[in-house]
Amino acid sequence: MDERIQLMKSGSGFIAALDQSGGSTPKTLQNYGVSSLEYGDNEELMFDLVHQMRVRIMTNSVFARPNVLGAILFEKTMHGNVGAKCGSQYLWQDKSILPFLKIDVGLEPVLNGVQFMKPIPNLSARLEEAKSLDVFGTKMRSVIKENDAVAIREIVDQQFKFARSILEHGLIPIVEPEIDIHIDEKLPAEEVLRECLRNSLEGLQGEETVVFKLTLPEQKNFYHEFTNHPRVLRVAALSGGYNQNESISRLSENDQMIASFSRALTENLRRDLTEEKFSTQLSQAIQGISSASASG
């Protein structure tokens, strides 16, 4: 684990977010060129189709170190076959890419301008299974839609409550309190969030560390203090709906912040592309995102 922690702390590249779940999968497939008419109400078929897309990405020769440091997987992708192995073991054993597992099961309705995570069932058993499949860490997302200081603090408290449980199981949590990019008071909300994160880090003990995944900020280097914090292995940025060019541009303005992009990574990938053209589009995205992640 120490070797992998050091890799997460100082390795080059970015974290690919390949963890689209039930709510975001239809849009992902539509962008990839797969109509909802192909799967209709058949959720299993929908997930099979998006798994095929993910396998095509993961097995491509350009999806590799040093440009790709880690990858976040949906649970079905962790279990799903990639060649003769499950997804997480393929990434680590064949490509030395750190696998993370999305553990949240969706969001509660908006309350006081935020969306908390739903209760996560069978967490302990899922974490132990993930460890057995070479998973390095976890990812969990909640969303801030209004600048409400009390609600933002409660969002962060929930994130760190789960983070402590994850750390007890020997995995590294990605803490992701996303700020909606369309929020009216984005910068003031970022200021509140930064203070809450700063305070919550003080509650970690011993050698406990986390990874932050935060919305690309309005001010350059806004979260820079966390990039050198002893409790933070890495600070990653989510694209949050910004397109690929905007995401890369904003990321390049933030020293030592690396990407953890989903839509901005797969934006120009289509099912009907030849393998050569698919590789070219994927390579261009990876190179651009990796270069921006190396800024500073």
PDB file of C-alpha atoms in Angstrom:
ATOM      1  CA  MET A   1       0.000   0.000   0.000  1.00  0.00           C
ATOM      2  CA  ASP A   2       2.870   2.393   0.774  1.00  0.00           C
ATOM      3  CA  GLU A   3       4.096   2.069  -2.823  1.00  0.00           C
ATOM      4  CA  ARG A   4       0.657   2.908  -4.166  1.00  0.00           C
ATOM      5  CA  ILE A   5       0.213   5.824  -1.762  1.00  0.00           C
ATOM      6  CA  GLN A   6       3.493   7.270  -2.973  1.00  0.00           C
ATOM      7  CA  LEU A   7       2.356   6.787  -6.573  1.00  0.00           C
ATOM      8  CA  MET A   8      -0.883   8.640  -5.839  1.00  0.00           C
ATOM      9  CA  LYS A   9       1.018  11.401  -4.079  1.00  0.00           C
ATOM     10  CA  SER A  10       3.640  12.117  -6.705  1.00  0.00           C
ATOM     11  CA  GLY A  11       2.815  10.182  -9.878  1.00  0.00           C
ATOM     12  CA  SER A  12       2.234  12.059 -13.117  1.00  0.00           C
ATOM     13  CA  GLY A  13      -0.997  12.035 -15.069  1.00  0.00           C
ATOM     14  CA  PHE A  14      -4.663  12.323 -14.106  1.00  0.00           C
ATOM     15  CA  ILE A  15      -7.565  10.243 -12.797  1.00  0.00           C
ATOM     16  CA  ALA A  16      -9.985   9.119 -15.493  1.00  0.00           C
ATOM     17  CA  ALA A  17     -13.588   9.092 -14.255  1.00  0.00           C
ATOM     18  CA  LEU A  18     -15.255   6.059 -15.861  1.00  0.00           C
ATOM     19  CA  ASP A  19     -17.948   5.731 -13.203  1.00  0.00           C
ATOM     20  CA  GLN A  20     -21.133   6.949 -14.891  1.00  0.00           C
ATOM     21  CA  SER A  21     -24.075   5.403 -13.040  1.00  0.00           C
ATOM     22  CA  GLY A  22     -27.753   4.907 -13.815  1.00  0.00           C
ATOM     23  CA  GLY A  23     -28.557   8.611 -13.910  1.00  0.00           C
ATOM     24  CA  SER A  24     -25.699   9.708 -16.160  1.00  0.00           C
ATOM     25  CA  THR A  25     -25.277   6.618 -18.346  1.00  0.00           C
ATOM     26  CA  PRO A  26     -28.017   7.438 -20.907  1.00  0.00           C
ATOM     27  CA  LYS A  27     -26.425  10.821 -21.668  1.00  0.00           C
ATOM     28  CA  THR A  28     -22.991   9.204 -21.874  1.00  0.00           C
ATOM     29  CA  LEU A  29     -24.259   6.605 -24.322  1.00  0.00           C
ATOM     30  CA  GLN A  30     -26.099   9.208 -26.378  1.00  0.00           C
ATOM     31  CA  ASN A  31     -22.912  11.221 -26.731  1.00  0.00           C
ATOM     32  CA  TYR A  32     -21.080   8.023 -27.705  1.00  0.00           C
ATOM     33  CA  GLY A  33     -23.644   7.439 -30.463  1.00  0.00           C
ATOM     34  CA  VAL A  34     -25.869   4.848 -28.788  1.00  0.00           C
ATOM     35  CA  SER A  35     -29.568   5.684 -28.971  1.00  0.00           C
ATOM     36  CA  SER A  36     -31.832   4.865 -26.027  1.00  0.00           C
ATOM     37  CA  LEU A  37     -33.932   2.911 -28.532  1.00  0.00           C
ATOM     38  CA  GLU A  38     -31.226   0.231 -28.446  1.00  0.00           C
ATOM     39  CA  TYR A  39     -31.857  -0.636 -24.801  1.00  0.00           C
ATOM     40  CA  GLY A  40     -35.213   0.948 -23.908  1.00  0.00           C
ATOM     41  CA  ASP A  41     -36.140   0.006 -20.323  1.00  0.00           C
ATOM     42  CA  ASN A  42     -33.563  -2.785 -20.189  1.00  0.00           C
ATOM     43  CA  GLU A  43     -31.135  -1.455 -17.586  1.00  0.00           C
ATOM     44  CA  GLU A  44     -28.879  -4.493 -17.812  1.00  0.00           C
ATOM     45  CA  LEU A  45     -28.434  -3.982 -21.552  1.00  0.00           C
ATOM     46  CA  MET A  46     -27.753  -0.281 -20.968  1.00  0.00           C
ATOM     47  CA  PHE A  47     -24.951  -1.126 -18.558  1.00  0.00           C
ATOM     48  CA  ASP A  48     -23.592  -3.757 -20.946  1.00  0.00           C
ATOM     49  CA  LEU A  49     -23.360  -1.123 -23.682  1.00  0.00           C
ATOM     50  CA  VAL A  50     -21.574   1.416 -21.480  1.00  0.00           C
ATOM     51  CA  HIS A  51     -19.251  -1.339 -20.230  1.00  0.00           C
ATOM     52  CA  GLN A  52     -18.270  -2.016 -23.842  1.00  0.00           C
ATOM     53  CA  MET A  53     -17.397   1.660 -24.200  1.00  0.00           C
ATOM     54  CA  ARG A  54     -15.317   1.621 -21.024  1.00  0.00           C
ATOM     55  CA  VAL A  55     -13.480  -1.543 -22.061  1.00  0.00           C
ATOM     56  CA  ARG A  56     -12.685   0.052 -25.408  1.00  0.00           C
ATOM     57  CA  ILE A  57     -11.159   3.006 -23.565  1.00  0.00           C
ATOM     58  CA  MET A  58      -9.281   1.002 -20.913  1.00  0.00           C
ATOM     59  CA  THR A  59      -7.765  -1.483 -23.343  1.00  0.00           C
ATOM     60  CA  ASN A  60      -6.611   1.146 -25.817  1.00  0.00           C
ATOM     61  CA  SER A  61      -2.831   1.464 -25.861  1.00  0.00           C
ATOM     62  CA  VAL A  62      -2.956   5.240 -25.222  1.00  0.00           C
ATOM     63  CA  PHE A  63      -4.876   4.702 -21.974  1.00  0.00           C
ATOM     64  CA  ALA A  64      -1.725   4.082 -19.967  1.00  0.00           C
ATOM     65  CA  ARG A  65       0.825   5.460 -17.571  1.00  0.00           C
ATOM     66  CA  PRO A  66       2.365   7.977 -17.271  1.00  0.00           C
ATOM     67  CA  ASN A  67      -0.562  10.032 -18.586  1.00  0.00           C
ATOM     68  CA  VAL A  68      -3.273   8.071 -16.782  1.00  0.00           C
ATOM     69  CA  LEU A  69      -2.554   7.761 -13.066  1.00  0.00           C
ATOM     70  CA  GLY A  70      -5.855   6.334 -11.860  1.00  0.00           C
ATOM     71  CA  ALA A  71      -9.371   5.443 -12.940  1.00  0.00           C
ATOM     72  CA  ILE A  72     -12.680   5.604 -11.073  1.00  0.00           C
ATOM     73  CA  LEU A  73     -14.947   2.644 -11.789  1.00  0.00           C
ATOM     74  CA  PHE A  74     -18.647   1.985 -11.409  1.00  0.00           C
ATOM     75  CA  GLU A  75     -19.188  -1.238  -9.427  1.00  0.00           C
ATOM     76  CA  LYS A  76     -20.314  -3.163 -12.494  1.00  0.00           C
ATOM     77  CA  THR A  77     -17.128  -2.069 -14.255  1.00  0.00           C
ATOM     78  CA  MET A  78     -15.029  -3.267 -11.322  1.00  0.00           C
ATOM     79  CA  HIS A  79     -16.654  -6.691 -11.630  1.00  0.00           C
ATOM     80  CA  GLY A  80     -17.005  -6.684 -15.414  1.00  0.00           C
ATOM     81  CA  ASN A  81     -14.598  -8.639 -17.553  1.00  0.00           C
ATOM     82  CA  VAL A  82     -11.748  -6.889 -19.292  1.00  0.00           C
ATOM     83  CA  GLY A  83     -10.155  -9.761 -21.107  1.00  0.00           C
ATOM     84  CA  ALA A  84      -9.730 -12.552 -18.564  1.00  0.00           C
ATOM     85  CA  LYS A  85      -9.717 -10.238 -15.531  1.00  0.00           C
ATOM     86  CA  CYS A  86     -12.157  -8.003 -13.723  1.00  0.00           C
ATOM     87  CA  GLY A  87     -11.858  -4.309 -14.489  1.00  0.00           C
ATOM     88  CA  SER A  88     -10.010  -3.204 -11.354  1.00  0.00           C
ATOM     89  CA  GLN A  89      -7.452  -6.009 -11.488  1.00  0.00           C
ATOM     90  CA  TYR A  90      -6.842  -5.427 -15.193  1.00  0.00           C
ATOM     91  CA  LEU A  91      -6.083  -1.761 -14.547  1.00  0.00           C
ATOM     92  CA  TRP A  92      -3.648  -2.412 -11.718  1.00  0.00           C
ATOM     93  CA  GLN A  93      -2.042  -5.694 -12.783  1.00  0.00           C
ATOM     94  CA  ASP A  94      -1.744  -4.998 -16.511  1.00  0.00           C
ATOM     95  CA  LYS A  95      -1.397  -1.194 -16.624  1.00  0.00           C
ATOM     96  CA  SER A  96      -0.278  -0.083 -13.141  1.00  0.00           C
ATOM     97  CA  ILE A  97      -3.215   2.358 -13.085  1.00  0.00           C
ATOM     98  CA  LEU A  98      -4.690   2.932  -9.606  1.00  0.00           C
ATOM     99  CA  PRO A  99      -8.332   1.736  -9.458  1.00  0.00           C
ATOM    100  CA  PHE A 100     -10.924   3.630  -7.436  1.00  0.00           C
ATOM    101  CA  LEU A 101     -14.480   2.427  -6.785  1.00  0.00           C
ATOM    102  CA  LYS A 102     -17.533   4.698  -6.831  1.00  0.00           C
ATOM    103  CA  ILE A 103     -19.297   3.723  -3.611  1.00  0.00           C
ATOM    104  CA  ASP A 104     -22.154   6.230  -3.348  1.00  0.00           C
ATOM    105  CA  VAL A 105     -25.552   5.074  -4.557  1.00  0.00           C
ATOM    106  CA  GLY A 106     -26.950   8.403  -5.644  1.00  0.00           C
ATOM    107  CA  LEU A 107     -28.181  11.673  -4.206  1.00  0.00           C
ATOM    108  CA  GLU A 108     -31.041  12.718  -1.969  1.00  0.00           C
ATOM    109  CA  PRO A 109     -33.460  15.405  -3.253  1.00  0.00           C
ATOM    110  CA  VAL A 110     -32.269  18.994  -2.874  1.00  0.00           C
ATOM    111  CA  LEU A 111     -32.510  20.199   0.718  1.00  0.00           C
ATOM    112  CA  ASN A 112     -31.353  23.689   1.738  1.00  0.00           C
ATOM    113  CA  GLY A 113     -29.577  24.043  -1.590  1.00  0.00           C
ATOM    114  CA  VAL A 114     -27.530  20.839  -1.381  1.00  0.00           C
ATOM    115  CA  GLN A 115     -27.853  17.159  -2.220  1.00  0.00           C
ATOM    116  CA  PHE A 116     -26.583  14.746   0.378  1.00  0.00           C
ATOM    117  CA  MET A 117     -25.568  11.216  -0.482  1.00  0.00           C
ATOM    118  CA  LYS A 118     -28.160   8.532   0.089  1.00  0.00           C
ATOM    119  CA  PRO A 119     -27.337   5.966   2.804  1.00  0.00           C
ATOM    120  CA  ILE A 120     -24.719   3.545   1.480  1.00  0.00           C
ATOM    121  CA  PRO A 121     -25.792  -0.060   2.183  1.00  0.00           C
ATOM    122  CA  ASN A 122     -23.407  -2.924   2.928  1.00  0.00           C
ATOM    123  CA  LEU A 123     -20.477  -0.517   2.938  1.00  0.00           C
ATOM    124  CA  SER A 124     -18.080  -2.661   4.973  1.00  0.00           C
ATOM    125  CA  ALA A 125     -18.613  -5.757   2.817  1.00  0.00           C
ATOM    126  CA  ARG A 126     -18.266  -3.747  -0.386  1.00  0.00           C
ATOM    127  CA  LEU A 127     -15.016  -2.186   0.791  1.00  0.00           C
ATOM    128  CA  GLU A 128     -13.520  -5.543   1.736  1.00  0.00           C
ATOM    129  CA  GLU A 129     -14.504  -6.984  -1.634  1.00  0.00           C
ATOM    130  CA  ALA A 130     -12.986  -3.989  -3.412  1.00  0.00           C
ATOM    131  CA  LYS A 131      -9.705  -4.470  -1.540  1.00  0.00           C
ATOM    132  CA  SER A 132      -9.606  -8.099  -2.649  1.00  0.00           C
ATOM    133  CA  LEU A 133      -9.913  -6.919  -6.268  1.00  0.00           C
ATOM    134  CA  ASP A 134      -6.886  -4.572  -6.083  1.00  0.00           C
ATOM    135  CA  VAL A 135      -8.943  -1.403  -5.615  1.00  0.00           C
ATOM    136  CA  PHE A 136      -6.830   1.400  -4.118  1.00  0.00           C
ATOM    137  CA  GLY A 137      -9.518   3.843  -3.047  1.00  0.00           C
ATOM    138  CA  THR A 138     -13.095   5.020  -3.272  1.00  0.00           C
ATOM    139  CA  LYS A 139     -15.058   7.955  -4.610  1.00  0.00           C
ATOM    140  CA  MET A 140     -18.284   9.488  -3.286  1.00  0.00           C
ATOM    141  CA  ARG A 141     -20.107  12.534  -4.608  1.00  0.00           C
ATOM    142  CA  SER A 142     -22.484  15.073  -3.118  1.00  0.00           C
ATOM    143  CA  VAL A 143     -23.585  18.349  -4.723  1.00  0.00           C
ATOM    144  CA  ILE A 144     -23.784  21.982  -3.611  1.00  0.00           C
ATOM    145  CA  LYS A 145     -26.345  24.042  -5.534  1.00  0.00           C
ATOM    146  CA  GLU A 146     -26.649  27.121  -3.309  1.00  0.00           C
ATOM    147  CA  ASN A 147     -24.343  29.091  -1.045  1.00  0.00           C
ATOM    148  CA  ASP A 148     -25.764  27.965   2.290  1.00  0.00           C
ATOM    149  CA  ALA A 149     -22.935  27.822   4.849  1.00  0.00           C
ATOM    150  CA  VAL A 150     -24.714  25.459   7.253  1.00  0.00           C
ATOM    151  CA  ALA A 151     -25.717  23.024   4.515  1.00  0.00           C
ATOM    152  CA  ILE A 152     -22.234  23.085   2.965  1.00  0.00           C
ATOM    153  CA  ARG A 153     -20.703  22.243   6.335  1.00  0.00           C
ATOM    154  CA  GLU A 154     -23.146  19.349   6.712  1.00  0.00           C
ATOM    155  CA  ILE A 155     -22.229  18.091   3.238  1.00  0.00           C
ATOM    156  CA  VAL A 156     -18.543  18.067   4.186  1.00  0.00           C
ATOM    157  CA  ASP A 157     -19.313  16.419   7.545  1.00  0.00           C
ATOM    158  CA  GLN A 158     -21.106  13.601   5.729  1.00  0.00           C
ATOM    159  CA  GLN A 159     -18.211  13.173   3.313  1.00  0.00           C
ATOM    160  CA  PHE A 160     -15.672  12.910   6.134  1.00  0.00           C
ATOM    161  CA  LYS A 161     -17.856  10.554   8.164  1.00  0.00           C
ATOM    162  CA  PHE A 162     -17.743   8.076   5.287  1.00  0.00           C
ATOM    163  CA  ALA A 163     -14.071   8.860   4.659  1.00  0.00           C
ATOM    164  CA  ARG A 164     -13.148   7.736   8.159  1.00  0.00           C
ATOM    165  CA  SER A 165     -14.930   4.400   7.645  1.00  0.00           C
ATOM    166  CA  ILE A 166     -13.156   3.915   4.331  1.00  0.00           C
ATOM    167  CA  LEU A 167      -9.768   4.663   5.892  1.00  0.00           C
ATOM    168  CA  GLU A 168     -10.466   2.079   8.602  1.00  0.00           C
ATOM    169  CA  HIS A 169     -10.735  -0.520   5.829  1.00  0.00           C
ATOM    170  CA  GLY A 170      -7.343   0.431   4.419  1.00  0.00           C
ATOM    171  CA  LEU A 171      -8.592   2.288   1.344  1.00  0.00           C
ATOM    172  CA  ILE A 172      -8.031   5.904   0.302  1.00  0.00           C
ATOM    173  CA  PRO A 173     -11.221   7.998  -0.040  1.00  0.00           C
ATOM    174  CA  ILE A 174     -11.777  10.610  -2.716  1.00  0.00           C
ATOM    175  CA  VAL A 175     -13.851  13.315  -1.015  1.00  0.00           C
ATOM    176  CA  GLU A 176     -16.037  14.978  -3.664  1.00  0.00           C
ATOM    177  CA  PRO A 177     -18.368  17.794  -2.548  1.00  0.00           C
ATOM    178  CA  GLU A 178     -19.105  19.104  -6.040  1.00  0.00           C
ATOM    179  CA  ILE A 179     -20.185  22.721  -6.509  1.00  0.00           C
ATOM    180  CA  ASP A 180     -22.641  23.060  -9.382  1.00  0.00           C
ATOM    181  CA  ILE A 181     -20.981  25.238 -12.039  1.00  0.00           C
ATOM    182  CA  HIS A 182     -24.294  27.067 -12.585  1.00  0.00           C
ATOM    183  CA  ILE A 183     -24.630  28.215  -8.980  1.00  0.00           C
ATOM    184  CA  ASP A 184     -25.335  31.963  -8.622  1.00  0.00           C
ATOM    185  CA  GLU A 185     -22.718  32.530  -5.924  1.00  0.00           C
ATOM    186  CA  LYS A 186     -20.027  30.090  -6.986  1.00  0.00           C
ATOM    187  CA  LEU A 187     -17.021  31.922  -5.539  1.00  0.00           C
ATOM    188  CA  PRO A 188     -18.638  32.610  -2.128  1.00  0.00           C
ATOM    189  CA  ALA A 189     -19.687  28.938  -1.980  1.00  0.00           C
ATOM    190  CA  GLU A 190     -16.108  27.935  -2.790  1.00  0.00           C
ATOM    191  CA  GLU A 191     -14.879  30.104   0.082  1.00  0.00           C
ATOM    192  CA  VAL A 192     -17.236  28.375   2.504  1.00  0.00           C
ATOM    193  CA  LEU A 193     -16.298  24.952   1.171  1.00  0.00           C
ATOM    194  CA  ARG A 194     -12.568  25.645   1.452  1.00  0.00           C
ATOM    195  CA  GLU A 195     -12.929  26.603   5.108  1.00  0.00           C
ATOM    196  CA  CYS A 196     -15.023  23.520   5.853  1.00  0.00           C
ATOM    197  CA  LEU A 197     -12.501  21.233   4.175  1.00  0.00           C
ATOM    198  CA  ARG A 198      -9.660  22.907   6.058  1.00  0.00           C
ATOM    199  CA  ASN A 199     -11.427  22.330   9.389  1.00  0.00           C
ATOM    200  CA  SER A 200     -12.375  18.740   8.611  1.00  0.00           C
ATOM    201  CA  LEU A 201      -8.807  17.759   7.794  1.00  0.00           C
ATOM    202  CA  GLU A 202      -7.904  18.533  11.400  1.00  0.00           C
ATOM    203  CA  GLY A 203     -10.086  15.604  12.487  1.00  0.00           C
ATOM    204  CA  LEU A 204      -7.957  13.020  10.690  1.00  0.00           C
ATOM    205  CA  GLN A 205      -5.527  11.068  12.830  1.00  0.00           C
ATOM    206  CA  GLY A 206      -2.231   9.221  12.564  1.00  0.00           C
ATOM    207  CA  GLU A 207      -1.226   8.778   8.929  1.00  0.00           C
ATOM    208  CA  GLU A 208      -4.764   9.130   7.542  1.00  0.00           C
ATOM    209  CA  THR A 209      -4.923  10.931   4.201  1.00  0.00           C
ATOM    210  CA  VAL A 210      -7.577  11.687   1.591  1.00  0.00           C
ATOM    211  CA  VAL A 211      -7.831  12.847  -2.000  1.00  0.00           C
ATOM    212  CA  PHE A 212      -9.964  15.897  -2.787  1.00  0.00           C
ATOM    213  CA  LYS A 213     -12.018  16.082  -5.985  1.00  0.00           C
ATOM    214  CA  LEU A 214     -13.325  19.625  -6.406  1.00  0.00           C
ATOM    215  CA  THR A 215     -15.085  21.676  -9.047  1.00  0.00           C
ATOM    216  CA  LEU A 216     -12.694  23.808 -11.104  1.00  0.00           C
ATOM    217  CA  PRO A 217     -12.594  27.090  -9.144  1.00  0.00           C
ATOM    218  CA  GLU A 218     -13.303  30.666 -10.192  1.00  0.00           C
ATOM    219  CA  GLN A 219      -9.960  31.964  -8.925  1.00  0.00           C
ATOM    220  CA  LYS A 220      -6.584  30.586  -9.966  1.00  0.00           C
ATOM    221  CA  ASN A 221      -4.936  28.341  -7.392  1.00  0.00           C
ATOM    222  CA  PHE A 222      -7.913  28.737  -5.075  1.00  0.00           C
ATOM    223  CA  TYR A 223      -7.362  25.309  -3.491  1.00  0.00           C
ATOM    224  CA  HIS A 224      -3.577  25.425  -3.714  1.00  0.00           C
ATOM    225  CA  GLU A 225      -3.105  25.207   0.075  1.00  0.00           C
ATOM    226  CA  PHE A 226      -4.378  21.629  -0.048  1.00  0.00           C
ATOM    227  CA  THR A 227      -1.832  20.509  -2.647  1.00  0.00           C
ATOM    228  CA  ASN A 228       0.883  20.635   0.020  1.00  0.00           C
ATOM    229  CA  HIS A 229      -1.252  19.631   2.989  1.00  0.00           C
ATOM    230  CA  PRO A 230       0.090  16.578   4.888  1.00  0.00           C
ATOM    231  CA  ARG A 231      -3.416  15.082   5.066  1.00  0.00           C
ATOM    232  CA  VAL A 232      -4.154  15.447   1.336  1.00  0.00           C
ATOM    233  CA  LEU A 233      -2.536  13.010  -1.078  1.00  0.00           C
ATOM    234  CA  ARG A 234      -3.738  14.875  -4.157  1.00  0.00           C
ATOM    235  CA  VAL A 235      -6.169  17.554  -5.257  1.00  0.00           C
ATOM    236  CA  ALA A 236      -8.141  16.596  -8.350  1.00  0.00           C
ATOM    237  CA  ALA A 237     -10.535  18.689 -10.415  1.00  0.00           C
ATOM    238  CA  LEU A 238     -13.898  17.632 -11.805  1.00  0.00           C
ATOM    239  CA  SER A 239     -15.070  19.155 -15.055  1.00  0.00           C
ATOM    240  CA  GLY A 240     -18.657  19.498 -13.841  1.00  0.00           C
ATOM    241  CA  GLY A 241     -20.137  20.181 -17.275  1.00  0.00           C
ATOM    242  CA  TYR A 242     -17.431  22.432 -18.688  1.00  0.00           C
ATOM    243  CA  ASN A 243     -16.464  21.201 -22.147  1.00  0.00           C
ATOM    244  CA  GLN A 244     -13.064  19.702 -22.833  1.00  0.00           C
ATOM    245  CA  ASN A 245     -11.375  22.928 -23.945  1.00  0.00           C
ATOM    246  CA  GLU A 246     -12.768  24.976 -21.051  1.00  0.00           C
ATOM    247  CA  SER A 247     -11.896  22.257 -18.544  1.00  0.00           C
ATOM    248  CA  ILE A 248      -8.314  21.998 -19.766  1.00  0.00           C
ATOM    249  CA  SER A 249      -7.951  25.785 -19.827  1.00  0.00           C
ATOM    250  CA  ARG A 250      -9.230  26.196 -16.267  1.00  0.00           C
ATOM    251  CA  LEU A 251      -7.160  23.288 -14.981  1.00  0.00           C
ATOM    252  CA  SER A 252      -3.948  24.679 -16.476  1.00  0.00           C
ATOM    253  CA  GLU A 253      -4.420  27.791 -14.299  1.00  0.00           C
ATOM    254  CA  ASN A 254      -4.274  25.740 -11.084  1.00  0.00           C
ATOM    255  CA  ASP A 255      -0.780  24.602 -10.127  1.00  0.00           C
ATOM    256  CA  GLN A 256      -0.401  21.019  -8.877  1.00  0.00           C
ATOM    257  CA  MET A 257      -4.099  20.261  -9.373  1.00  0.00           C
ATOM    258  CA  ILE A 258      -4.718  17.202 -11.547  1.00  0.00           C
ATOM    259  CA  ALA A 259      -7.790  16.301 -13.547  1.00  0.00           C
ATOM    260  CA  SER A 260     -10.429  13.746 -12.736  1.00  0.00           C
ATOM    261  CA  PHE A 261     -12.586  14.226 -15.803  1.00  0.00           C
ATOM    262  CA  SER A 262     -15.457  12.190 -17.191  1.00  0.00           C
ATOM    263  CA  ARG A 263     -17.413  14.056 -19.865  1.00  0.00           C
ATOM    264  CA  ALA A 264     -14.397  16.172 -20.755  1.00  0.00           C
ATOM    265  CA  LEU A 265     -12.428  12.960 -21.364  1.00  0.00           C
ATOM    266  CA  THR A 266     -14.981  11.133 -23.532  1.00  0.00           C
ATOM    267  CA  GLU A 267     -16.458  14.191 -25.277  1.00  0.00           C
ATOM    268  CA  ASN A 268     -15.192  13.336 -28.784  1.00  0.00           C
ATOM    269  CA  LEU A 269     -15.394   9.540 -28.616  1.00  0.00           C
ATOM    270  CA  ARG A 270     -17.979   7.832 -30.834  1.00  0.00           C
ATOM    271  CA  ARG A 271     -18.878   4.191 -31.263  1.00  0.00           C
ATOM    272  CA  ASP A 272     -18.726   4.334 -35.057  1.00  0.00           C
ATOM    273  CA  LEU A 273     -15.141   5.616 -35.164  1.00  0.00           C
ATOM    274  CA  THR A 274     -12.551   3.281 -36.610  1.00  0.00           C
ATOM    275  CA  GLU A 275     -10.035   2.032 -34.084  1.00  0.00           C
ATOM    276  CA  GLU A 276      -7.431   4.343 -35.571  1.00  0.00           C
ATOM    277  CA  LYS A 277      -9.650   7.426 -35.292  1.00  0.00           C
ATOM    278  CA  PHE A 278     -10.884   6.376 -31.859  1.00  0.00           C
ATOM    279  CA  SER A 279      -7.267   6.098 -30.660  1.00  0.00           C
ATOM    280  CA  THR A 280      -6.462   9.498 -32.149  1.00  0.00           C
ATOM    281  CA  GLN A 281      -9.380  11.206 -30.392  1.00  0.00           C
ATOM    282  CA  LEU A 282      -8.645   9.448 -27.104  1.00  0.00           C
ATOM    283  CA  SER A 283      -4.945  10.258 -27.362  1.00  0.00           C
ATOM    284  CA  GLN A 284      -5.621  13.946 -27.997  1.00  0.00           C
ATOM    285  CA  ALA A 285      -7.910  14.125 -24.969  1.00  0.00           C
ATOM    286  CA  ILE A 286      -5.479  12.263 -22.722  1.00  0.00           C
ATOM    287  CA  GLN A 287      -2.486  14.313 -23.843  1.00  0.00           C
ATOM    288  CA  GLY A 288      -4.315  17.607 -23.324  1.00  0.00           C
ATOM    289  CA  ILE A 289      -5.694  16.668 -19.917  1.00  0.00           C
ATOM    290  CA  SER A 290      -2.395  15.168 -18.754  1.00  0.00           C
ATOM    291  CA  SER A 291      -0.434  18.261 -19.848  1.00  0.00           C
ATOM    292  CA  ALA A 292      -2.807  20.550 -17.948  1.00  0.00           C
ATOM    293  CA  SER A 293      -2.507  18.255 -14.900  1.00  0.00           C
ATOM    294  CA  ALA A 294       1.264  18.758 -14.956  1.00  0.00           C
ATOM    295  CA  SER A 295       1.051  22.543 -14.621  1.00  0.00           C
ATOM    296  CA  GLY A 296       3.094  23.998 -11.812  1.00  0.00           C
TER     297      GLY A 296
END
